[in-house]
């Protein structure tokens, strides 16, 4: 026989537990419903802007394209049909996904173009060499850290919306006859190339003084914000600022002039960043030093603090 006091206490605990479970279930339902809400309304990109986006990103049959919020699938379908590009689109709205699948079917590209009902924030983008999107500024900003972490060289094209301080590598503005239904308007197209991560110090040697000359050791220290890179070079105890630094994806180039004992020598470097190496060529010109050289730089200490935002 359970004493009356214990029975009441059990009943109260039971009620409290049931209330907490119901509240937790309600919160989960609200959260799930929110996650399924489209964050961006459906407005299709006019076909001429789709064509321009693909052209600006130099999309080809070798690319893998992912459209984030794919609507009726026009970007993925156009790339598959006209360029032979493989890829997929994701949309949170099942009606849009069905439309896109139908359009892929009509265009005869179901072997190249797929569509999934999925939240774009839950989508694995690692396969992409090109990302396309027509979203909203705050959604672009939310995606930005994930996009910056994609494979260097991945191209991202956005219709109409920027990514604030991450300035585009190319930009186009066009007038379209039919933008929203029947009325015309202006469309902006932004292109970014995910930059390689270059901050820190890099070292290499060049035997620039001709046959038998002692190789000189160069040390360059780079700081980077998005694709903007600045730095200094140090060689034979002299330092100089880097000039004309350009980083597009994995392609880097810069120049500087130093006097390493035989008069001022103009140095021009261009190469490809491959992880902790840069492989490319150097061109030197001075009164007593002229020539083209192979350039192989190795990363020393990586300066994590000067990396772009995450
Ligand atoms: C402006 S439309 C762009 C459609 C297509 N990309 C185009 O350019 O024609 C945005 C699309 O994003 C979808 N969308 C909104 N929020 C989403 C999310 N969280 N995940 C996936 N798709 C989403 C909408 O359903 C809509 O179809």
PDB file of C-alpha atoms in Angstrom, residues 34 46 48 60 79 109 124 226 250 275 284:
ATOM      1  CA  UNK A  34      10.568  27.014 -39.398  1.00  0.00           C
ATOM      2  CA  UNK A  46      15.046  35.814 -66.733  1.00  0.00           C
ATOM      3  CA  UNK A  48      18.911  36.118 -70.739  1.00  0.00           C
ATOM      4  CA  UNK A  60      31.580  24.068 -69.477  1.00  0.00           C
ATOM      5  CA  UNK A  79      23.683  24.458 -68.378  1.00  0.00           C
ATOM      6  CA  UNK A 109      18.752  16.164 -69.630  1.00  0.00           C
ATOM      7  CA  UNK A 124      26.816  19.392 -49.287  1.00  0.00           C
ATOM      8  CA  UNK A 226      39.079  37.560 -49.164  1.00  0.00           C
ATOM      9  CA  UNK A 250      44.518  29.550 -57.114  1.00  0.00           C
ATOM     10  CA  UNK A 275      48.143  23.773 -50.725  1.00  0.00           C
ATOM     11  CA  UNK A 284      63.785  39.056 -63.784  1.00  0.00           C
TER      12      UNK A 284
END
